[in-house]
Amino acid sequence: MTTDDLGTRGFAQGTDRYERARPSYSHEVVEHLCAGAGIGPGTRVLDLAAGTGKLTRLLVERGASVSAVEPSAAMRETFARVVEGVPVYAGTAERIPAPAGAYDVVTVAQAFHWFEPGPALGEIARVLRPGGALAMVWNELDGSEEFIARLHRVAEWPILQLHDYRAELDGSDRFEPAERTQFRWRDALTCDQVVERCSTFSYVVAAMAAESRAELLSRVREFVGAHAEPIELAYLTDTYIARRRDFEPPQ
């Protein structure tokens, strides 16, 4: 199964569980993104591959005028139910349903690794005004902590080193050199919440048969249940901000 298949199948089901279980973004991270990309009252923002709107609603709280694009119909359905007043459109990063120069900022949360970088960056640049910003963010469990490293082994999920996307961004002739900033934070959960969060990993949802999935989550529950609540998950959050170069985008 390819990475693209995992994304398509993994996010086409269980979207209510995804909405409940996946982490949001820390206040410090959101403040950094808003300050760096110039997001504030009235800023025209496109949240691309918005999922269930985890980042979208935080931008709305800061007064931005936000629209969303999401390829998964199931995700769009959940988004429309939980994020009031924000239009969400079917589309992909490689074909964004918006006119040239329509937005001041494009945000991408937890999603750029699913994109084809060249075509996606071309489209993102097209829909941004000159000098507009691309702001990207990822939450990743911090495998440098022993508890997280052990959880990864139990959940059969390799410890990931956050990829440095500056090569892709800086290699594009559409954007100025990107600024990368990292943040560490902790999320306190119950045992049930940790198990449910693990159940939303795309490889668990899409690549495993029901019996194998149940066995894996049972092992996760046994491991996590041996620890006192609240259980703190350590996260490393990666952010990138890059400004669109001044060029004439295709219509």
PDB file of C-alpha atoms in Angstrom:
ATOM      1  CA  MET A   1       0.000   0.000   0.000  1.00  0.00           C
ATOM      2  CA  THR A   2       1.400   3.381  -0.983  1.00  0.00           C
ATOM      3  CA  THR A   3       1.584   6.463   1.219  1.00  0.00           C
ATOM      4  CA  ASP A   4      -1.153   8.041  -0.898  1.00  0.00           C
ATOM      5  CA  ASP A   5      -3.384   4.988  -0.371  1.00  0.00           C
ATOM      6  CA  LEU A   6      -2.823   5.240   3.391  1.00  0.00           C
ATOM      7  CA  GLY A   7      -3.878   8.863   3.347  1.00  0.00           C
ATOM      8  CA  THR A   8      -6.957   8.236   1.228  1.00  0.00           C
ATOM      9  CA  ARG A   9      -8.201   5.164   3.126  1.00  0.00           C
ATOM     10  CA  GLY A  10      -6.973   6.170   6.548  1.00  0.00           C
ATOM     11  CA  PHE A  11      -8.853   9.470   6.515  1.00  0.00           C
ATOM     12  CA  ALA A  12     -12.014   8.230   4.796  1.00  0.00           C
ATOM     13  CA  GLN A  13     -13.304   6.511   7.926  1.00  0.00           C
ATOM     14  CA  GLY A  14     -13.383   7.119  11.649  1.00  0.00           C
ATOM     15  CA  THR A  15     -13.405  10.896  11.272  1.00  0.00           C
ATOM     16  CA  ASP A  16     -15.373  11.421  14.494  1.00  0.00           C
ATOM     17  CA  ARG A  17     -12.711   9.432  16.350  1.00  0.00           C
ATOM     18  CA  TYR A  18     -10.028  11.486  14.605  1.00  0.00           C
ATOM     19  CA  GLU A  19     -11.761  14.689  15.721  1.00  0.00           C
ATOM     20  CA  ARG A  20     -11.961  13.498  19.332  1.00  0.00           C
ATOM     21  CA  ALA A  21      -8.542  11.924  19.633  1.00  0.00           C
ATOM     22  CA  ARG A  22      -6.023  13.920  17.626  1.00  0.00           C
ATOM     23  CA  PRO A  23      -4.212  16.731  19.449  1.00  0.00           C
ATOM     24  CA  SER A  24      -4.769  20.398  18.732  1.00  0.00           C
ATOM     25  CA  TYR A  25      -1.950  22.963  18.620  1.00  0.00           C
ATOM     26  CA  SER A  26      -0.445  24.757  21.579  1.00  0.00           C
ATOM     27  CA  HIS A  27      -1.103  28.442  22.230  1.00  0.00           C
ATOM     28  CA  GLU A  28       2.598  29.168  21.711  1.00  0.00           C
ATOM     29  CA  VAL A  29       2.601  27.494  18.290  1.00  0.00           C
ATOM     30  CA  VAL A  30      -0.527  29.295  17.089  1.00  0.00           C
ATOM     31  CA  GLU A  31       0.788  32.654  18.284  1.00  0.00           C
ATOM     32  CA  HIS A  32       4.045  32.009  16.425  1.00  0.00           C
ATOM     33  CA  LEU A  33       2.244  31.116  13.193  1.00  0.00           C
ATOM     34  CA  CYS A  34      -0.059  34.118  13.400  1.00  0.00           C
ATOM     35  CA  ALA A  35       2.739  36.569  14.155  1.00  0.00           C
ATOM     36  CA  GLY A  36       5.078  35.169  11.515  1.00  0.00           C
ATOM     37  CA  ALA A  37       2.510  34.856   8.729  1.00  0.00           C
ATOM     38  CA  GLY A  38       0.589  38.032   9.599  1.00  0.00           C
ATOM     39  CA  ILE A  39      -2.688  36.361  10.551  1.00  0.00           C
ATOM     40  CA  GLY A  40      -5.158  38.599  12.352  1.00  0.00           C
ATOM     41  CA  PRO A  41      -8.614  40.157  12.031  1.00  0.00           C
ATOM     42  CA  GLY A  42      -9.740  40.101   8.409  1.00  0.00           C
ATOM     43  CA  THR A  43      -6.736  38.179   7.045  1.00  0.00           C
ATOM     44  CA  ARG A  44      -7.844  35.984   4.125  1.00  0.00           C
ATOM     45  CA  VAL A  45      -6.635  32.485   5.025  1.00  0.00           C
ATOM     46  CA  LEU A  46      -6.969  29.202   3.164  1.00  0.00           C
ATOM     47  CA  ASP A  47      -6.532  26.177   5.437  1.00  0.00           C
ATOM     48  CA  LEU A  48      -5.429  23.537   2.938  1.00  0.00           C
ATOM     49  CA  ALA A  49      -6.069  19.837   3.633  1.00  0.00           C
ATOM     50  CA  ALA A  50      -7.933  21.071   6.695  1.00  0.00           C
ATOM     51  CA  GLY A  51      -9.113  17.690   7.986  1.00  0.00           C
ATOM     52  CA  THR A  52     -11.710  18.217  10.702  1.00  0.00           C
ATOM     53  CA  GLY A  53     -10.566  21.802  11.257  1.00  0.00           C
ATOM     54  CA  LYS A  54      -8.164  21.405  14.187  1.00  0.00           C
ATOM     55  CA  LEU A  55      -6.150  24.441  13.091  1.00  0.00           C
ATOM     56  CA  THR A  56      -8.998  26.186  11.272  1.00  0.00           C
ATOM     57  CA  ARG A  57     -10.986  26.982  14.410  1.00  0.00           C
ATOM     58  CA  LEU A  58      -7.932  28.456  16.129  1.00  0.00           C
ATOM     59  CA  LEU A  59      -7.438  30.855  13.210  1.00  0.00           C
ATOM     60  CA  VAL A  60     -11.111  31.845  13.301  1.00  0.00           C
ATOM     61  CA  GLU A  61     -10.726  32.666  17.003  1.00  0.00           C
ATOM     62  CA  ARG A  62      -8.089  35.215  15.986  1.00  0.00           C
ATOM     63  CA  GLY A  63     -10.487  36.971  13.635  1.00  0.00           C
ATOM     64  CA  ALA A  64      -9.168  35.649  10.333  1.00  0.00           C
ATOM     65  CA  SER A  65     -11.499  35.200   7.378  1.00  0.00           C
ATOM     66  CA  VAL A  66     -10.923  31.497   6.762  1.00  0.00           C
ATOM     67  CA  SER A  67     -11.893  29.096   3.984  1.00  0.00           C
ATOM     68  CA  ALA A  68     -10.910  25.439   3.873  1.00  0.00           C
ATOM     69  CA  VAL A  69     -10.080  22.839   1.229  1.00  0.00           C
ATOM     70  CA  GLU A  70     -10.149  19.126   2.078  1.00  0.00           C
ATOM     71  CA  PRO A  71     -10.040  16.131  -0.330  1.00  0.00           C
ATOM     72  CA  SER A  72     -11.825  13.630   1.932  1.00  0.00           C
ATOM     73  CA  ALA A  73     -15.631  13.766   1.791  1.00  0.00           C
ATOM     74  CA  ALA A  74     -15.839  12.170   5.252  1.00  0.00           C
ATOM     75  CA  MET A  75     -13.493  14.793   6.694  1.00  0.00           C
ATOM     76  CA  ARG A  76     -15.486  17.590   5.032  1.00  0.00           C
ATOM     77  CA  GLU A  77     -18.689  16.242   6.560  1.00  0.00           C
ATOM     78  CA  THR A  78     -17.194  16.259  10.059  1.00  0.00           C
ATOM     79  CA  PHE A  79     -15.585  19.670   9.459  1.00  0.00           C
ATOM     80  CA  ALA A  80     -18.935  21.198   8.455  1.00  0.00           C
ATOM     81  CA  ARG A  81     -20.504  19.861  11.648  1.00  0.00           C
ATOM     82  CA  VAL A  82     -17.841  21.048  14.111  1.00  0.00           C
ATOM     83  CA  VAL A  83     -16.539  24.283  12.550  1.00  0.00           C
ATOM     84  CA  GLU A  84     -19.363  26.768  12.137  1.00  0.00           C
ATOM     85  CA  GLY A  85     -19.339  29.518   9.548  1.00  0.00           C
ATOM     86  CA  VAL A  86     -16.302  28.353   7.548  1.00  0.00           C
ATOM     87  CA  PRO A  87     -16.836  27.157   3.966  1.00  0.00           C
ATOM     88  CA  VAL A  88     -15.061  23.911   3.133  1.00  0.00           C
ATOM     89  CA  TYR A  89     -14.487  22.898  -0.484  1.00  0.00           C
ATOM     90  CA  ALA A  90     -13.530  19.651  -2.191  1.00  0.00           C
ATOM     91  CA  GLY A  91     -10.064  19.909  -3.681  1.00  0.00           C
ATOM     92  CA  THR A  92      -6.423  18.939  -3.407  1.00  0.00           C
ATOM     93  CA  ALA A  93      -3.166  20.797  -2.917  1.00  0.00           C
ATOM     94  CA  GLU A  94      -2.310  20.083  -6.544  1.00  0.00           C
ATOM     95  CA  ARG A  95      -5.616  21.543  -7.776  1.00  0.00           C
ATOM     96  CA  ILE A  96      -6.904  24.253  -5.440  1.00  0.00           C
ATOM     97  CA  PRO A  97     -10.412  25.504  -6.278  1.00  0.00           C
ATOM     98  CA  ALA A  98      -9.619  29.227  -5.937  1.00  0.00           C
ATOM     99  CA  PRO A  99      -8.615  32.113  -8.222  1.00  0.00           C
ATOM    100  CA  ALA A 100      -5.113  33.553  -8.393  1.00  0.00           C
ATOM    101  CA  GLY A 101      -4.169  35.882  -5.546  1.00  0.00           C
ATOM    102  CA  ALA A 102      -7.284  35.053  -3.507  1.00  0.00           C
ATOM    103  CA  TYR A 103      -5.540  34.647  -0.142  1.00  0.00           C
ATOM    104  CA  ASP A 104      -3.104  36.431   2.131  1.00  0.00           C
ATOM    105  CA  VAL A 105      -2.013  33.209   3.863  1.00  0.00           C
ATOM    106  CA  VAL A 106      -2.223  29.483   3.135  1.00  0.00           C
ATOM    107  CA  THR A 107      -1.915  27.183   6.152  1.00  0.00           C
ATOM    108  CA  VAL A 108      -1.149  23.466   6.028  1.00  0.00           C
ATOM    109  CA  ALA A 109      -1.468  21.465   9.252  1.00  0.00           C
ATOM    110  CA  GLN A 110      -0.262  17.878   9.488  1.00  0.00           C
ATOM    111  CA  ALA A 111      -0.578  17.369   5.732  1.00  0.00           C
ATOM    112  CA  PHE A 112       2.250  18.578   3.468  1.00  0.00           C
ATOM    113  CA  HIS A 113       3.882  15.124   3.517  1.00  0.00           C
ATOM    114  CA  TRP A 114       0.846  13.834   1.561  1.00  0.00           C
ATOM    115  CA  PHE A 115       1.377  16.419  -1.235  1.00  0.00           C
ATOM    116  CA  GLU A 116       3.328  16.281  -4.491  1.00  0.00           C
ATOM    117  CA  PRO A 117       5.688  19.137  -3.532  1.00  0.00           C
ATOM    118  CA  GLY A 118       6.306  20.688  -6.956  1.00  0.00           C
ATOM    119  CA  PRO A 119       2.707  20.937  -8.193  1.00  0.00           C
ATOM    120  CA  ALA A 120       1.397  21.756  -4.701  1.00  0.00           C
ATOM    121  CA  LEU A 121       3.830  24.621  -4.133  1.00  0.00           C
ATOM    122  CA  GLY A 122       2.989  25.995  -7.559  1.00  0.00           C
ATOM    123  CA  GLU A 123      -0.719  25.972  -6.736  1.00  0.00           C
ATOM    124  CA  ILE A 124      -0.218  27.431  -3.260  1.00  0.00           C
ATOM    125  CA  ALA A 125       1.839  30.258  -4.755  1.00  0.00           C
ATOM    126  CA  ARG A 126      -0.818  30.843  -7.403  1.00  0.00           C
ATOM    127  CA  VAL A 127      -3.621  31.433  -4.889  1.00  0.00           C
ATOM    128  CA  LEU A 128      -1.465  33.668  -2.651  1.00  0.00           C
ATOM    129  CA  ARG A 129      -1.181  37.405  -3.195  1.00  0.00           C
ATOM    130  CA  PRO A 130       2.340  38.767  -3.762  1.00  0.00           C
ATOM    131  CA  GLY A 131       4.154  38.680  -0.426  1.00  0.00           C
ATOM    132  CA  GLY A 132       1.570  36.327   1.040  1.00  0.00           C
ATOM    133  CA  ALA A 133       2.723  33.560   3.376  1.00  0.00           C
ATOM    134  CA  LEU A 134       2.671  29.784   3.503  1.00  0.00           C
ATOM    135  CA  ALA A 135       2.554  28.522   7.111  1.00  0.00           C
ATOM    136  CA  MET A 136       2.941  24.799   7.827  1.00  0.00           C
ATOM    137  CA  VAL A 137       2.810  22.874  11.100  1.00  0.00           C
ATOM    138  CA  TRP A 138       3.201  19.287  12.355  1.00  0.00           C
ATOM    139  CA  ASN A 139       2.727  17.640  15.738  1.00  0.00           C
ATOM    140  CA  GLU A 140       4.902  14.557  16.205  1.00  0.00           C
ATOM    141  CA  LEU A 141       5.371  12.405  19.296  1.00  0.00           C
ATOM    142  CA  ASP A 142       8.825  13.112  20.723  1.00  0.00           C
ATOM    143  CA  GLY A 143      10.674   9.816  20.478  1.00  0.00           C
ATOM    144  CA  SER A 144      13.642  11.182  22.411  1.00  0.00           C
ATOM    145  CA  GLU A 145      11.643  10.473  25.601  1.00  0.00           C
ATOM    146  CA  GLU A 146      11.791   6.868  26.815  1.00  0.00           C
ATOM    147  CA  PHE A 147       8.030   6.514  27.397  1.00  0.00           C
ATOM    148  CA  ILE A 148       7.273   7.643  23.847  1.00  0.00           C
ATOM    149  CA  ALA A 149       9.983   5.405  22.409  1.00  0.00           C
ATOM    150  CA  ARG A 150       8.459   2.419  24.222  1.00  0.00           C
ATOM    151  CA  LEU A 151       4.945   3.381  23.108  1.00  0.00           C
ATOM    152  CA  HIS A 152       6.155   3.516  19.508  1.00  0.00           C
ATOM    153  CA  ARG A 153       7.575  -0.002  19.822  1.00  0.00           C
ATOM    154  CA  VAL A 154       4.381  -1.379  21.353  1.00  0.00           C
ATOM    155  CA  ALA A 155       2.253   0.346  18.705  1.00  0.00           C
ATOM    156  CA  GLU A 156       4.581  -0.903  15.936  1.00  0.00           C
ATOM    157  CA  TRP A 157       5.023   2.675  14.758  1.00  0.00           C
ATOM    158  CA  PRO A 158       8.593   3.719  13.884  1.00  0.00           C
ATOM    159  CA  ILE A 159      10.011   6.736  15.661  1.00  0.00           C
ATOM    160  CA  LEU A 160       9.977   9.459  13.062  1.00  0.00           C
ATOM    161  CA  GLN A 161      12.473  12.237  12.738  1.00  0.00           C
ATOM    162  CA  LEU A 162      10.607  15.301  11.563  1.00  0.00           C
ATOM    163  CA  HIS A 163      11.612  15.874   7.961  1.00  0.00           C
ATOM    164  CA  ASP A 164      13.210  19.236   7.156  1.00  0.00           C
ATOM    165  CA  TYR A 165      11.023  20.664   4.396  1.00  0.00           C
ATOM    166  CA  ARG A 166      13.231  23.703   3.790  1.00  0.00           C
ATOM    167  CA  ALA A 167      14.859  21.886   0.872  1.00  0.00           C
ATOM    168  CA  GLU A 168      11.499  21.553  -0.897  1.00  0.00           C
ATOM    169  CA  LEU A 169      10.430  25.104  -0.030  1.00  0.00           C
ATOM    170  CA  ASP A 170      13.746  26.770  -0.780  1.00  0.00           C
ATOM    171  CA  GLY A 171      14.158  24.705  -3.941  1.00  0.00           C
ATOM    172  CA  SER A 172      10.976  26.217  -5.320  1.00  0.00           C
ATOM    173  CA  ASP A 173      11.278  29.459  -7.264  1.00  0.00           C
ATOM    174  CA  ARG A 174       7.932  30.483  -5.800  1.00  0.00           C
ATOM    175  CA  PHE A 175       8.992  31.205  -2.205  1.00  0.00           C
ATOM    176  CA  GLU A 176      11.591  33.109  -0.242  1.00  0.00           C
ATOM    177  CA  PRO A 177      13.798  31.037   2.136  1.00  0.00           C
ATOM    178  CA  ALA A 178      11.652  29.385   4.796  1.00  0.00           C
ATOM    179  CA  GLU A 179      11.915  29.914   8.542  1.00  0.00           C
ATOM    180  CA  ARG A 180      11.761  26.683  10.566  1.00  0.00           C
ATOM    181  CA  THR A 181      10.954  26.781  14.296  1.00  0.00           C
ATOM    182  CA  GLN A 182      10.335  23.883  16.705  1.00  0.00           C
ATOM    183  CA  PHE A 183       8.370  23.754  19.946  1.00  0.00           C
ATOM    184  CA  ARG A 184       8.084  21.142  22.691  1.00  0.00           C
ATOM    185  CA  TRP A 185       4.902  20.664  24.683  1.00  0.00           C
ATOM    186  CA  ARG A 186       3.027  17.983  26.627  1.00  0.00           C
ATOM    187  CA  ASP A 187      -0.530  16.675  26.417  1.00  0.00           C
ATOM    188  CA  ALA A 188      -2.109  15.046  29.504  1.00  0.00           C
ATOM    189  CA  LEU A 189      -4.511  12.198  28.676  1.00  0.00           C
ATOM    190  CA  THR A 190      -6.354   9.279  30.223  1.00  0.00           C
ATOM    191  CA  CYS A 191      -5.461   5.712  29.294  1.00  0.00           C
ATOM    192  CA  ASP A 192      -8.564   5.491  27.083  1.00  0.00           C
ATOM    193  CA  GLN A 193      -7.599   8.677  25.278  1.00  0.00           C
ATOM    194  CA  VAL A 194      -4.084   7.433  24.533  1.00  0.00           C
ATOM    195  CA  VAL A 195      -5.449   4.187  23.086  1.00  0.00           C
ATOM    196  CA  GLU A 196      -7.982   6.064  20.981  1.00  0.00           C
ATOM    197  CA  ARG A 197      -5.295   8.426  19.700  1.00  0.00           C
ATOM    198  CA  CYS A 198      -3.180   5.468  18.617  1.00  0.00           C
ATOM    199  CA  SER A 199      -6.235   4.054  16.843  1.00  0.00           C
ATOM    200  CA  THR A 200      -6.282   7.098  14.518  1.00  0.00           C
ATOM    201  CA  PHE A 201      -2.824   6.483  13.014  1.00  0.00           C
ATOM    202  CA  SER A 202      -3.367   6.012   9.298  1.00  0.00           C
ATOM    203  CA  TYR A 203      -1.519   2.678   9.168  1.00  0.00           C
ATOM    204  CA  VAL A 204      -3.763   1.297  11.948  1.00  0.00           C
ATOM    205  CA  VAL A 205      -6.987   2.443  10.290  1.00  0.00           C
ATOM    206  CA  ALA A 206      -6.144   1.599   6.697  1.00  0.00           C
ATOM    207  CA  ALA A 207      -3.465  -1.091   6.580  1.00  0.00           C
ATOM    208  CA  MET A 208      -4.527  -3.519   9.321  1.00  0.00           C
ATOM    209  CA  ALA A 209      -7.209  -6.160   9.366  1.00  0.00           C
ATOM    210  CA  ALA A 210      -9.759  -5.762  12.159  1.00  0.00           C
ATOM    211  CA  GLU A 211      -8.313  -8.623  14.225  1.00  0.00           C
ATOM    212  CA  SER A 212      -4.738  -7.335  13.958  1.00  0.00           C
ATOM    213  CA  ARG A 213      -5.911  -3.831  14.811  1.00  0.00           C
ATOM    214  CA  ALA A 214      -7.716  -5.077  17.916  1.00  0.00           C
ATOM    215  CA  GLU A 215      -4.639  -7.043  19.051  1.00  0.00           C
ATOM    216  CA  LEU A 216      -2.348  -4.038  18.588  1.00  0.00           C
ATOM    217  CA  LEU A 217      -4.642  -1.692  20.496  1.00  0.00           C
ATOM    218  CA  SER A 218      -4.963  -4.286  23.266  1.00  0.00           C
ATOM    219  CA  ARG A 219      -1.172  -4.268  23.649  1.00  0.00           C
ATOM    220  CA  VAL A 220      -1.179  -0.473  23.714  1.00  0.00           C
ATOM    221  CA  ARG A 221      -3.855  -0.505  26.425  1.00  0.00           C
ATOM    222  CA  GLU A 222      -1.892  -2.999  28.520  1.00  0.00           C
ATOM    223  CA  PHE A 223       1.274  -0.894  28.250  1.00  0.00           C
ATOM    224  CA  VAL A 224      -0.389   2.447  28.930  1.00  0.00           C
ATOM    225  CA  GLY A 225      -2.591   1.015  31.688  1.00  0.00           C
ATOM    226  CA  ALA A 226       0.495   0.206  33.748  1.00  0.00           C
ATOM    227  CA  HIS A 227       1.109   3.961  34.157  1.00  0.00           C
ATOM    228  CA  ALA A 228      -0.731   6.327  36.461  1.00  0.00           C
ATOM    229  CA  GLU A 229      -3.088   8.883  34.962  1.00  0.00           C
ATOM    230  CA  PRO A 230      -2.843  11.508  33.677  1.00  0.00           C
ATOM    231  CA  ILE A 231      -0.458  10.151  31.076  1.00  0.00           C
ATOM    232  CA  GLU A 232       1.658  12.872  29.520  1.00  0.00           C
ATOM    233  CA  LEU A 233       2.546  12.518  25.851  1.00  0.00           C
ATOM    234  CA  ALA A 234       5.542  14.592  24.824  1.00  0.00           C
ATOM    235  CA  TYR A 235       5.253  16.335  21.459  1.00  0.00           C
ATOM    236  CA  LEU A 236       7.641  18.114  19.161  1.00  0.00           C
ATOM    237  CA  THR A 237       5.882  20.621  16.893  1.00  0.00           C
ATOM    238  CA  ASP A 238       7.564  21.747  13.691  1.00  0.00           C
ATOM    239  CA  THR A 239       6.590  25.007  11.962  1.00  0.00           C
ATOM    240  CA  TYR A 240       7.595  26.610   8.670  1.00  0.00           C
ATOM    241  CA  ILE A 241       6.803  30.069   7.348  1.00  0.00           C
ATOM    242  CA  ALA A 242       7.750  31.129   3.806  1.00  0.00           C
ATOM    243  CA  ARG A 243       6.785  34.234   1.823  1.00  0.00           C
ATOM    244  CA  ARG A 244       5.643  34.062  -1.769  1.00  0.00           C
ATOM    245  CA  ARG A 245       8.047  35.642  -4.228  1.00  0.00           C
ATOM    246  CA  ASP A 246       6.798  38.504  -6.380  1.00  0.00           C
ATOM    247  CA  PHE A 247       5.916  36.827  -9.671  1.00  0.00           C
ATOM    248  CA  GLU A 248       2.988  36.679 -12.042  1.00  0.00           C
ATOM    249  CA  PRO A 249       1.042  33.478 -11.256  1.00  0.00           C
ATOM    250  CA  PRO A 250      -0.828  31.554 -13.956  1.00  0.00           C
ATOM    251  CA  GLN A 251      -4.540  32.258 -14.043  1.00  0.00           C
TER     252      GLN A 251
END
